[in-house]
mmCIF file of C-alpha atoms in Angstrom:
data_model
loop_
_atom_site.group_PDB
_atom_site.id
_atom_site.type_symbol
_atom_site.label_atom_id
_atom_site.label_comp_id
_atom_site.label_asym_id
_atom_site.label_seq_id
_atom_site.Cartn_x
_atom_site.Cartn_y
_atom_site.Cartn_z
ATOM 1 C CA UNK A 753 0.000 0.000 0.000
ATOM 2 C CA UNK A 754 2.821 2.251 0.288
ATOM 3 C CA UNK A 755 3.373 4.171 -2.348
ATOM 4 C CA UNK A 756 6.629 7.000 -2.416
ATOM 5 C CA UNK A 757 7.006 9.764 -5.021
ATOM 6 C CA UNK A 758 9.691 9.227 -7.804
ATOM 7 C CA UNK A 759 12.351 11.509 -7.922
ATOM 8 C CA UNK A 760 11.206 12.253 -11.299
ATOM 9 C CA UNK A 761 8.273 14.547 -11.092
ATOM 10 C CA UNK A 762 5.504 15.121 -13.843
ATOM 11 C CA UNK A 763 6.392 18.872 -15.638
ATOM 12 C CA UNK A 764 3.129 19.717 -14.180
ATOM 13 C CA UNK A 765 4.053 19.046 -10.840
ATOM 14 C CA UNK A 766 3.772 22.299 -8.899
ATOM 15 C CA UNK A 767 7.072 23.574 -6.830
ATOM 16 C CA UNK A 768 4.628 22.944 -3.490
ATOM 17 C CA UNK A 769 3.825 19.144 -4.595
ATOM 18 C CA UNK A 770 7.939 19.067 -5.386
ATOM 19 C CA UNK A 771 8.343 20.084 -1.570
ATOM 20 C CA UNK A 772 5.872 18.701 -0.071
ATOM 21 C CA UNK A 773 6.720 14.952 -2.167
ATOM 22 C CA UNK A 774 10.181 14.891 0.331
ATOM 23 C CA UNK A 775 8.694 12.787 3.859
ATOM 24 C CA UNK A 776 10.435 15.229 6.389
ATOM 25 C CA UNK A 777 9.064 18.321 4.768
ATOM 26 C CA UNK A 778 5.292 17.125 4.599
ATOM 27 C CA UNK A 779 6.075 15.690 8.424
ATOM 28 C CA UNK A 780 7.435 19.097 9.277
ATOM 29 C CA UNK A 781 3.776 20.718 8.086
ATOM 30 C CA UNK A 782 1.875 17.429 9.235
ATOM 31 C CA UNK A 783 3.565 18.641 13.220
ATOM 32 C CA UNK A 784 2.810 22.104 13.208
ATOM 33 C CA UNK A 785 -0.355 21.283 12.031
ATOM 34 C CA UNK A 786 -1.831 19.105 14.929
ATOM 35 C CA UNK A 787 0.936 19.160 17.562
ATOM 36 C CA UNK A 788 2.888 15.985 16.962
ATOM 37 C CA UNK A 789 6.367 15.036 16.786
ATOM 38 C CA UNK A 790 6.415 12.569 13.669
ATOM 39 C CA UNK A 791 10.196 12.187 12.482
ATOM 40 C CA UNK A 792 10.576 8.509 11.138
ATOM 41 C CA UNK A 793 9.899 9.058 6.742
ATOM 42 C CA UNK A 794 9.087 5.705 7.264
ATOM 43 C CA UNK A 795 5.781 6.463 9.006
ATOM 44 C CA UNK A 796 4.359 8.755 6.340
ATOM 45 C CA UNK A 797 2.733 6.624 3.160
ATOM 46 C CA UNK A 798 2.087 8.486 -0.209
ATOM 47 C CA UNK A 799 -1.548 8.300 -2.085
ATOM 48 C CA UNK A 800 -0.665 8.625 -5.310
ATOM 49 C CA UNK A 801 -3.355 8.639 -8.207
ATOM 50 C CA UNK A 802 -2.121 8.251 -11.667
ATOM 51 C CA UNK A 803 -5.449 9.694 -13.312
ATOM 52 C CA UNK A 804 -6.470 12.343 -10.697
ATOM 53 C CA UNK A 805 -5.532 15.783 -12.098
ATOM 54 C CA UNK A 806 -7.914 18.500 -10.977
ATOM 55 C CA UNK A 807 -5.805 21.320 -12.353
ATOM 56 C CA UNK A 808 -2.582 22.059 -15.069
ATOM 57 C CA UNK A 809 -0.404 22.113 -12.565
ATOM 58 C CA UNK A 810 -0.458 19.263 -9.766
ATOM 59 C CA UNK A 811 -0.020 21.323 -6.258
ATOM 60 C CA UNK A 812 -2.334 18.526 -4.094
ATOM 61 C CA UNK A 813 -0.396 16.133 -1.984
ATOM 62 C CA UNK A 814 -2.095 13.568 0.143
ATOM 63 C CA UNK A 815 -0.670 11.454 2.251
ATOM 64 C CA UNK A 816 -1.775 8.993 5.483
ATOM 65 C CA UNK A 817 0.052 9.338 8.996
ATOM 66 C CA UNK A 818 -1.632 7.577 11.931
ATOM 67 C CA UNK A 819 -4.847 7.431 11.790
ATOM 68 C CA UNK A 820 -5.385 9.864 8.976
ATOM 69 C CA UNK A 821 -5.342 11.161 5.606
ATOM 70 C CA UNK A 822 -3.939 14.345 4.500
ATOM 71 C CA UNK A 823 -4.625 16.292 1.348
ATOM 72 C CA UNK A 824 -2.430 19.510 1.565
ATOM 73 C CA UNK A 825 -2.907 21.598 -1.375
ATOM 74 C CA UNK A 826 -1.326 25.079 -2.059
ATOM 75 C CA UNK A 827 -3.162 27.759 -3.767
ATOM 76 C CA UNK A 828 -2.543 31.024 -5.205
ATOM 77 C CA UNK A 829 -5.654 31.209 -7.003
ATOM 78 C CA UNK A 830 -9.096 31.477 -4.686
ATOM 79 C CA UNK A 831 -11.662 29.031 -5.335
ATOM 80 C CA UNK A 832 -15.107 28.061 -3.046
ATOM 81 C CA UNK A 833 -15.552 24.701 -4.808
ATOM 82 C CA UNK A 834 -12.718 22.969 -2.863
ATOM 83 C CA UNK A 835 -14.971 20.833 -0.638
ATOM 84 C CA UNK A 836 -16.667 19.693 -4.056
ATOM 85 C CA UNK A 837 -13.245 18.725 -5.142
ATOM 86 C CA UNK A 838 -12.193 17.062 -2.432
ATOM 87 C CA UNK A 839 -15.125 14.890 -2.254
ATOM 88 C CA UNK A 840 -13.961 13.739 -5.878
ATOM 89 C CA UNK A 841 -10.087 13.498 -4.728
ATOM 90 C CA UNK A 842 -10.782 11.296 -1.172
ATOM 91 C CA UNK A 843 -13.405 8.844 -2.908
ATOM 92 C CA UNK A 844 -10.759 7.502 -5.466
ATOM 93 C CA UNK A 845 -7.778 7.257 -2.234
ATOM 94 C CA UNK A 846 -10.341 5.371 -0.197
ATOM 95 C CA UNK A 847 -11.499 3.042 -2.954
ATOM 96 C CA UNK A 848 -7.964 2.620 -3.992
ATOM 97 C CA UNK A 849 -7.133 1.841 0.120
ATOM 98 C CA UNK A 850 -9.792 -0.606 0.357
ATOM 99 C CA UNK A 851 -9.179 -2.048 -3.145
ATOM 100 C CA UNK A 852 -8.278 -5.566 -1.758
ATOM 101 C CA UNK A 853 -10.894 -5.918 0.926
ATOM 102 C CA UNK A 854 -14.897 -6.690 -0.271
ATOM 103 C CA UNK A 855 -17.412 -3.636 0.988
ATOM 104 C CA UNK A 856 -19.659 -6.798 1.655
ATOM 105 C CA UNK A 857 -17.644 -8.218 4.543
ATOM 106 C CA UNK A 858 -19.850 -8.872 7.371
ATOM 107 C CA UNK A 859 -16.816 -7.121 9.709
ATOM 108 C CA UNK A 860 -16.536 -3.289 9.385
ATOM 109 C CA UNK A 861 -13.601 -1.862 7.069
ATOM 110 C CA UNK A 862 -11.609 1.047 8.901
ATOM 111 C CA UNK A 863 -10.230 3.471 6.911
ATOM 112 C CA UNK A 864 -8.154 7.010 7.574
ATOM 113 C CA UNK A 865 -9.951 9.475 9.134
ATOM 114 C CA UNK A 866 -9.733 12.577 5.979
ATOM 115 C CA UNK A 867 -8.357 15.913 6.824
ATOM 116 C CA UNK A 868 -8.404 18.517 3.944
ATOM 117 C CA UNK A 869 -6.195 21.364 3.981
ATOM 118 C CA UNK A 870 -5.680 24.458 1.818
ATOM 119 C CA UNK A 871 -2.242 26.683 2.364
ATOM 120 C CA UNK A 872 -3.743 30.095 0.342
ATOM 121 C CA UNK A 873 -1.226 32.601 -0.115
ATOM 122 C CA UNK A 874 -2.577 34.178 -3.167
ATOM 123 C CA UNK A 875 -4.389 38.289 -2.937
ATOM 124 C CA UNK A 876 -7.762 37.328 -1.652
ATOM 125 C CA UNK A 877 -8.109 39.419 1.472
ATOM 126 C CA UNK A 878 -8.940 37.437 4.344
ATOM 127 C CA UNK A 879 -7.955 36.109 7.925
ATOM 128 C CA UNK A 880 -5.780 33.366 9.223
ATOM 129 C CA UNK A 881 -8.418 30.709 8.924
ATOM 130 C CA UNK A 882 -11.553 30.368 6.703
ATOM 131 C CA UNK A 883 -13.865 26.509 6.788
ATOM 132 C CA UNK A 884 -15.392 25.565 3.428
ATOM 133 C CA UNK A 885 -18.318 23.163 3.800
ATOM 134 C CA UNK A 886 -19.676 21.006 0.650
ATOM 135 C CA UNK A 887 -23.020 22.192 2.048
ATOM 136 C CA UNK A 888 -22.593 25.251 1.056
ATOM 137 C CA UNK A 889 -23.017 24.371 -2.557
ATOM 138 C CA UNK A 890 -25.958 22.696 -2.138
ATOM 139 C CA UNK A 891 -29.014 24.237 -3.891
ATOM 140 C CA UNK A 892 -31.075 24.035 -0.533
ATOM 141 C CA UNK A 893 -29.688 24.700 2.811
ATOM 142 C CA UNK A 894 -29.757 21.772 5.123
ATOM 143 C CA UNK A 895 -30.002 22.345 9.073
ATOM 144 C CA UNK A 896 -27.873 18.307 9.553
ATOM 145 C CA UNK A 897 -26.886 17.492 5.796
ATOM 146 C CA UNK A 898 -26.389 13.837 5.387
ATOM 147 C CA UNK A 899 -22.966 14.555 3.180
ATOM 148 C CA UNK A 900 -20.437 16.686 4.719
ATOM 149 C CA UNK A 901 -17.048 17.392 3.946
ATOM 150 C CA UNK A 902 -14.689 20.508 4.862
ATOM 151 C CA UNK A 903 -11.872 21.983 4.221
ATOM 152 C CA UNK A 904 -9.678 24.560 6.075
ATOM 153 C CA UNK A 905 -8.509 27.049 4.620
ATOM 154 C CA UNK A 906 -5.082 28.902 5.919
ATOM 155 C CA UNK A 907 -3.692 31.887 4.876
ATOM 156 C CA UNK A 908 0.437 31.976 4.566
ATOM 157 C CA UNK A 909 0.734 34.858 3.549
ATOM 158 C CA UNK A 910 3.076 37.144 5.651
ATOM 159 C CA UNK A 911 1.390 38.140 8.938
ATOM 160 C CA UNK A 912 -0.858 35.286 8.827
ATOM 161 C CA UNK A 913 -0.630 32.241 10.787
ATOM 162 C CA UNK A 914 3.090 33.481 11.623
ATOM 163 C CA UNK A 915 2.903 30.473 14.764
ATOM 164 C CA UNK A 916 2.373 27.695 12.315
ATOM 165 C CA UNK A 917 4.794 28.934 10.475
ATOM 166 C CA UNK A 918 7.174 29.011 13.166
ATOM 167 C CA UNK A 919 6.576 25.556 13.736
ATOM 168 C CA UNK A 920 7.234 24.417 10.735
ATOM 169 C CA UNK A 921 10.192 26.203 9.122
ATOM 170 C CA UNK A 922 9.802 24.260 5.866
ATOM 171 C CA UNK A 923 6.243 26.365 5.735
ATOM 172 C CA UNK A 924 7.640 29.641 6.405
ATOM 173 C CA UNK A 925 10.674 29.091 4.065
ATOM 174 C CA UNK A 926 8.289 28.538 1.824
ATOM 175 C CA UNK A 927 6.364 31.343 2.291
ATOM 176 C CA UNK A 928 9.621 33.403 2.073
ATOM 177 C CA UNK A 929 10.442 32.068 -1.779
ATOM 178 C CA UNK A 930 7.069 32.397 -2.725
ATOM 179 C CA UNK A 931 7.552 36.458 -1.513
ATOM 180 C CA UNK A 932 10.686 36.324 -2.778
ATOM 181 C CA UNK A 933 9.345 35.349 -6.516
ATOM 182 C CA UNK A 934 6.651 37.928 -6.386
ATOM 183 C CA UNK A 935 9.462 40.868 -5.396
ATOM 184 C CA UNK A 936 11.658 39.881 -8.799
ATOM 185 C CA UNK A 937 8.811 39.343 -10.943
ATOM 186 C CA UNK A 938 7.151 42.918 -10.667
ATOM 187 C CA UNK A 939 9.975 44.053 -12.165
ATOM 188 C CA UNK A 940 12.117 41.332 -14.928
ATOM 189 C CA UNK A 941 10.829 38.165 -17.039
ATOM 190 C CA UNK A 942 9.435 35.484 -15.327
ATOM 191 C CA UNK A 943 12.174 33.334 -15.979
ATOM 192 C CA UNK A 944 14.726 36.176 -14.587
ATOM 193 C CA UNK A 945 12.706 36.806 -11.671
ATOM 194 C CA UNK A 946 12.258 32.629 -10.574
ATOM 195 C CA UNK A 947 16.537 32.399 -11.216
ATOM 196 C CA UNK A 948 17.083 35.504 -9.172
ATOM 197 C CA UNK A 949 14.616 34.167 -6.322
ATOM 198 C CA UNK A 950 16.516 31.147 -6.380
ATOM 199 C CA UNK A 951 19.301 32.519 -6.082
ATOM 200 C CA UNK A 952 18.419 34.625 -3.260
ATOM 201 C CA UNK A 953 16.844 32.020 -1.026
ATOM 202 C CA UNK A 954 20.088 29.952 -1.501
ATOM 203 C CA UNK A 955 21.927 32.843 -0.284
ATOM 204 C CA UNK A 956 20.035 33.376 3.000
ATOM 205 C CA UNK A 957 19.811 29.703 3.790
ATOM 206 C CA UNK A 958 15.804 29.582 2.651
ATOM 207 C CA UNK A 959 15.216 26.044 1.108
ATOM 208 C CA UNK A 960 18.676 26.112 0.571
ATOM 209 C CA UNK A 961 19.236 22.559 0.292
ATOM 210 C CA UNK A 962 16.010 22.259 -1.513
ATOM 211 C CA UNK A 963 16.856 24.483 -3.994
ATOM 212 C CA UNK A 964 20.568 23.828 -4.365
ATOM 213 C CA UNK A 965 19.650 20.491 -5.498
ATOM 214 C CA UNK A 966 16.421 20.723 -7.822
ATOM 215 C CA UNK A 967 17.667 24.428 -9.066
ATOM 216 C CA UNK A 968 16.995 23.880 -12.380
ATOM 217 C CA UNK A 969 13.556 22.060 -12.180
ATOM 218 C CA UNK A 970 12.576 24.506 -9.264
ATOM 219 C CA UNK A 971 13.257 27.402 -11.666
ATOM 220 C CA UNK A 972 11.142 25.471 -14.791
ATOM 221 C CA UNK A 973 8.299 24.514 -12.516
ATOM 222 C CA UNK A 974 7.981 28.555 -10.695
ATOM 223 C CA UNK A 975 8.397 29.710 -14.714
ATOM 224 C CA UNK A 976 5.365 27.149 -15.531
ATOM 225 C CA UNK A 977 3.277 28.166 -12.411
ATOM 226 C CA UNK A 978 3.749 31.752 -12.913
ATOM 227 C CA UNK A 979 2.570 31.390 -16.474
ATOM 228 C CA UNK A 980 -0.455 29.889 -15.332
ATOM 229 C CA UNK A 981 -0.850 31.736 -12.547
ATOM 230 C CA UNK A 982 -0.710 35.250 -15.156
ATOM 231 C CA UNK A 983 -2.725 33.180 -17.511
ATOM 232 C CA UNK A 984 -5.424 32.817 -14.692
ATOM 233 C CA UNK A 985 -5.951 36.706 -14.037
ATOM 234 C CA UNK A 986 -5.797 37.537 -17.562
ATOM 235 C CA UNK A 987 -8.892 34.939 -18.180
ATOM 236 C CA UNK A 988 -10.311 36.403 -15.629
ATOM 237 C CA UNK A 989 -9.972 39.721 -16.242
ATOM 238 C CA UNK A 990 -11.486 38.925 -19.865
ATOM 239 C CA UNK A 991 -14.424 37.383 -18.020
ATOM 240 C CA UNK A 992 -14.788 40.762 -15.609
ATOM 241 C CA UNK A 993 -14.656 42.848 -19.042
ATOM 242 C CA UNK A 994 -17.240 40.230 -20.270
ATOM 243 C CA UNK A 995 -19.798 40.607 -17.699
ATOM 244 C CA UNK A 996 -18.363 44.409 -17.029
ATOM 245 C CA UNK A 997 -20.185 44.819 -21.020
ATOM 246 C CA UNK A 998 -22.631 42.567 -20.380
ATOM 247 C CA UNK A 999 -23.735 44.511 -17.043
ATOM 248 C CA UNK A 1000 -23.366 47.572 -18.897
ATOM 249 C CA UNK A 1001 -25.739 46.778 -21.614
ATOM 250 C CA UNK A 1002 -28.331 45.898 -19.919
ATOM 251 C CA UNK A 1003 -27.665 49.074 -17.776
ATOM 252 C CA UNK A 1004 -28.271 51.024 -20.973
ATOM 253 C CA UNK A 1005 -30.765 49.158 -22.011
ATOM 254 C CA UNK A 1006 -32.563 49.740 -18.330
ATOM 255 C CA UNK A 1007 -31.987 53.504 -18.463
ATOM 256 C CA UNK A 1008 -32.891 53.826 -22.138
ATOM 257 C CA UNK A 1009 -36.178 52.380 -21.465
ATOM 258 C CA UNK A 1010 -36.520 54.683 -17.981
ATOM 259 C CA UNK A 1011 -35.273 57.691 -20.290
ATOM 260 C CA UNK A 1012 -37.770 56.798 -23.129
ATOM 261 C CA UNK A 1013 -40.559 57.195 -20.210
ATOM 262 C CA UNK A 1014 -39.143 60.120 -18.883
ATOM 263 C CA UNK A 1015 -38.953 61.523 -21.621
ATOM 264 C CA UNK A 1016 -42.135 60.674 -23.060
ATOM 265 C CA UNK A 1017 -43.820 61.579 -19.785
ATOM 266 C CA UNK A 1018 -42.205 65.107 -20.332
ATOM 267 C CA UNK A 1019 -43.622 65.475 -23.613
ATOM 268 C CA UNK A 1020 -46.939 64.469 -23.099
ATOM 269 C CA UNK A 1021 -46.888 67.043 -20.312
ATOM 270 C CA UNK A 1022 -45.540 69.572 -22.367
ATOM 271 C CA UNK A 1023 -47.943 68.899 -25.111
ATOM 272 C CA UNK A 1024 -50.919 69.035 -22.515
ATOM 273 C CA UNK A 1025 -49.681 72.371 -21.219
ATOM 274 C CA UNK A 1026 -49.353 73.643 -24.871
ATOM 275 C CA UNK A 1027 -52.782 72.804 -25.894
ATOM 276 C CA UNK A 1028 -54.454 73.443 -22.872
ATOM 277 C CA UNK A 1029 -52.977 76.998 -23.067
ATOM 278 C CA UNK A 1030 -54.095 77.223 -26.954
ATOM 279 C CA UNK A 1031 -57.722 75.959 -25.838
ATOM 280 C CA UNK A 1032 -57.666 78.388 -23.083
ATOM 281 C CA UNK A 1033 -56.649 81.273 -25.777
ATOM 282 C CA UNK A 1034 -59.231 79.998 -27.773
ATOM 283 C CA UNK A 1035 -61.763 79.989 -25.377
ATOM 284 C CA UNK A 1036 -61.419 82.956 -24.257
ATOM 285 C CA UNK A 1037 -61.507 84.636 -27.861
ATOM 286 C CA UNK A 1038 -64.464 82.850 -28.397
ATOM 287 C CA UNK A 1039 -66.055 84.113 -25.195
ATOM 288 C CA UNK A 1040 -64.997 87.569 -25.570
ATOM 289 C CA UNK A 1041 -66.977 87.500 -28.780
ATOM 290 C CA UNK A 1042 -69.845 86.063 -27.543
ATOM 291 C CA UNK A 1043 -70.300 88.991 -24.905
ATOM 292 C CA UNK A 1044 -69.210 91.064 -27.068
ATOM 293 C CA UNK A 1045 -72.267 90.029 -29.340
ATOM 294 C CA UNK A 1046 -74.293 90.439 -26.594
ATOM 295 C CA UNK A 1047 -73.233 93.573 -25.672
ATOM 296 C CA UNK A 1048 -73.501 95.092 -28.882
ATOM 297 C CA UNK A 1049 -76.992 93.565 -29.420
ATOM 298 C CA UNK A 1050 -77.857 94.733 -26.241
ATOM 299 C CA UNK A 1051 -76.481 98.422 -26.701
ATOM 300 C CA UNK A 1052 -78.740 98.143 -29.644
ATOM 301 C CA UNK A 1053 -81.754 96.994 -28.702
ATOM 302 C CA UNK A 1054 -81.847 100.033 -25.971
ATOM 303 C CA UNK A 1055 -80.782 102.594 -28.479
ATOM 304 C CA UNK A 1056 -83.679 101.114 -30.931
ATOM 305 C CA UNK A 1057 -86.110 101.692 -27.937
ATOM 306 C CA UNK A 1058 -84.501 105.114 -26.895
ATOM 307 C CA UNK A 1059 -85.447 106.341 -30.757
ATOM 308 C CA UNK A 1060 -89.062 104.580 -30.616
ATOM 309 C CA UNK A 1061 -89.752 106.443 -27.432
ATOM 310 C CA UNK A 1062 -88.362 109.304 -28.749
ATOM 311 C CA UNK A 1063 -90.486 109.395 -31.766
ATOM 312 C CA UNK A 1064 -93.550 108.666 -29.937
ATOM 313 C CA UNK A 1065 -92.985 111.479 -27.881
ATOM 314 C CA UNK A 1066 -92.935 113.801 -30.694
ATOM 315 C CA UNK A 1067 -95.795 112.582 -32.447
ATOM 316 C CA UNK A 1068 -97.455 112.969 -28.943
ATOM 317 C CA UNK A 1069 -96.021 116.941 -28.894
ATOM 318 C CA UNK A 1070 -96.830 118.132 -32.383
ATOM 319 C CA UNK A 1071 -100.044 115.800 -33.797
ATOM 320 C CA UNK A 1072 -101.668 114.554 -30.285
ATOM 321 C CA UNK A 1073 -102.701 111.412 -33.031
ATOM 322 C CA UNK A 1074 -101.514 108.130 -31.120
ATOM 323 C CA UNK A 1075 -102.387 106.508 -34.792
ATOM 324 C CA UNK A 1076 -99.949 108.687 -36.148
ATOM 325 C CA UNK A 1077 -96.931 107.448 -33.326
ATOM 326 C CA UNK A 1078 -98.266 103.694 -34.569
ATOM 327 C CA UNK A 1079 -97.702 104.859 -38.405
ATOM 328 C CA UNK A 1080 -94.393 105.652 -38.036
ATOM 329 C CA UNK A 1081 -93.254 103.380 -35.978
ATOM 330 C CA UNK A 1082 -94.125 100.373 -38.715
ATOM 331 C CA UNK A 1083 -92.895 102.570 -41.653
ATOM 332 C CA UNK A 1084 -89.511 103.410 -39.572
ATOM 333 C CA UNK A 1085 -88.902 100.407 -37.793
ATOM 334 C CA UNK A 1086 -90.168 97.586 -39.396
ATOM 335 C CA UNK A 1087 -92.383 96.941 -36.312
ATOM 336 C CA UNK A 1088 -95.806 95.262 -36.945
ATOM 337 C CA UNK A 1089 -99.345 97.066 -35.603
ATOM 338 C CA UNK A 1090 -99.333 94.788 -32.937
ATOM 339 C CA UNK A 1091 -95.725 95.837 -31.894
ATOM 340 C CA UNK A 1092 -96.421 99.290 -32.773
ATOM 341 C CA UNK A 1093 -99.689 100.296 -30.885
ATOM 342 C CA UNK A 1094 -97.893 98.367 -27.832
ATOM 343 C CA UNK A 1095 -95.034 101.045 -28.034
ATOM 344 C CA UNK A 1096 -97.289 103.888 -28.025
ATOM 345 C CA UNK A 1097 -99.515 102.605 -25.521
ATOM 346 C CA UNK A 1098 -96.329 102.121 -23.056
ATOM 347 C CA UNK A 1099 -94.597 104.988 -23.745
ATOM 348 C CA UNK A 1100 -97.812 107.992 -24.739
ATOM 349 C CA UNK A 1101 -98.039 110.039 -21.678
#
């Protein structure tokens, strides 16, 4: 069942599996991790899976001490779906560990208790510890899900777990190159920046047997992570600008339609407060008219009345003949006899 790493690494294998694949080293993080004093290589077993490749580059490393499992993965690159992955990773290790014994066995099989582990140093703000639980990506929340799996997530980045990392020097060397790479790098090639970070750590005793032996595949394998790593935030970036367009689209599209309504809304009000002015205006003229009409007529009528009494009055001086007034009056004003005598009757005195 025990199965060690081969010198000879796959050229996906990440610098961390590279590490990480040496028994003291993983030991070293295994200790600070839950407060035991493993030292015997011989006491650490391997899982290896030929066929389980999750990402380009191969930074997972599991391995069983005691009583447990260990999958120790490094990650520069934040992701919430680890617990989902994990679940994939442990299932094949425990059905490879219990390859030669039958699930139908009347006696209960014992396996490793898991322990999942995530060593995040990438720019993802956060604290020293953060728990991902597979329940969180279920579509319904649970209050006692029947599948559970998490993971622990610790942050290595300087001023972050800096006990653990005491503990374990391997860790905080680590730590240190990975820092170191990231100083070079803002500033020469990536292949420049990994052989001056090498260089460096050798110098101040970081890694420095680590490196001093596996320089040149140390140097390929930062070159090949850093590539990916770039290659990572540029696809993402592309996605941001994606959905950035996409967002902003629909944005326009929003406000175009709340513009459109505004808009209309303003011109329909406008329009109303046009023509109700012009009906007004034209109300008014037609009003004005109309008592004008009636004043006129009015102003008429009495002056028509003002002359009949006026020529009834005469007639009344100068003839003292009321049939007379009642002559005139049809002759001058078109009145009938009726109309007439009724004039002189009011207005003979």
């Amino acid at each position: 069942m025990e199965n060690k790493l081969t010198a000879k690494r796959s050229y996906k294998d990440g610098v961390w599996r590279m590490l990480m694949g040496i028994p003291k080293n993983a030991l070293s993080v295994y200790n600070a991790l839950n407060d035991t004093d493993y030292r015997n290589p011989n006491e650490l077993t391997y899982n290896t899976l030929e066929n389980a490749i999750f990402m380009n580059i191969k930074n997972d490393v599991s391995f069983i001490v005691g009583c447990y499992t260990s999958l120790y993965e490094h990650q520069a690159t934040y992701t919430p779906n680890m617990p989902l992955r994990d679940l994939f990773y442990v299932a094949d290790v425990l059905q490879k560990y219990v390859k030669d014994q039958t699930l139908y066995s009347p006696a209960r099989i014992r396996i490793p208790a898991p322990v999942f582990v995530v060593f995040y140093n990438g720019n993802r703000k956060m604290g020293d510890k953060e728990i991902q639980r597979l329940s969180d990506s279920y579509e319904t929340v649970m209050k006692e899900p029947e599948l559970e799996l998490k993971v622990t997530i610790l942050n290595i980045n300087p001023g972050y777990n800096e006990e653990l990392k005491r503990k374990s020097p391997i860790l905080s060397e680590y730590t240190t190159f990975v820092e170191t790479m990231r100083k070079y790098i803002k500033t020469m090639s990536i292949g420049a920046a990994a052989e001056q970070a090498v260089d460096e750590c050798i110098r101040n005793d970081i890694l420095k047997y680590f490196l001093t032996g596996q320089k040149a595949e140390v140097v390929k394998m930062s070159i090949y992570e850093y590539d990916e790593e770039r290659e990572l935030e540029l696809i993402k970036e592309g996605m941001k600008q994606v959905l950035r367009d996409e967002v902003k689209a629909e944005v326009r599209e929003e406000m175009r339609e709340e513009v459109q309504r505004e808009v209309r809304e303003e011109v329909q009000r406008e329009v109303r407060e046009e023509v109700q002015r012009e009906v007004r205006e034209e109300v008014q003229r037609e009003v004005r008219e109309e008592v004008q009409r009636e004043v006129r007529e009015e102003v008429q009528k009495e002056i028509h009345e003002e002359s009949v009494k006026r020529i009834i009055l005469l007639c009344q001086k100068f003839t003292s003949a009321k049939e007379q007034a009642v002559d005139e009056l049809i002759n001058g004003y078109s009145l009938s006899r009726q109309e007439a005598e009724e004039k002189v009757a009011l207005y003979w005195q």
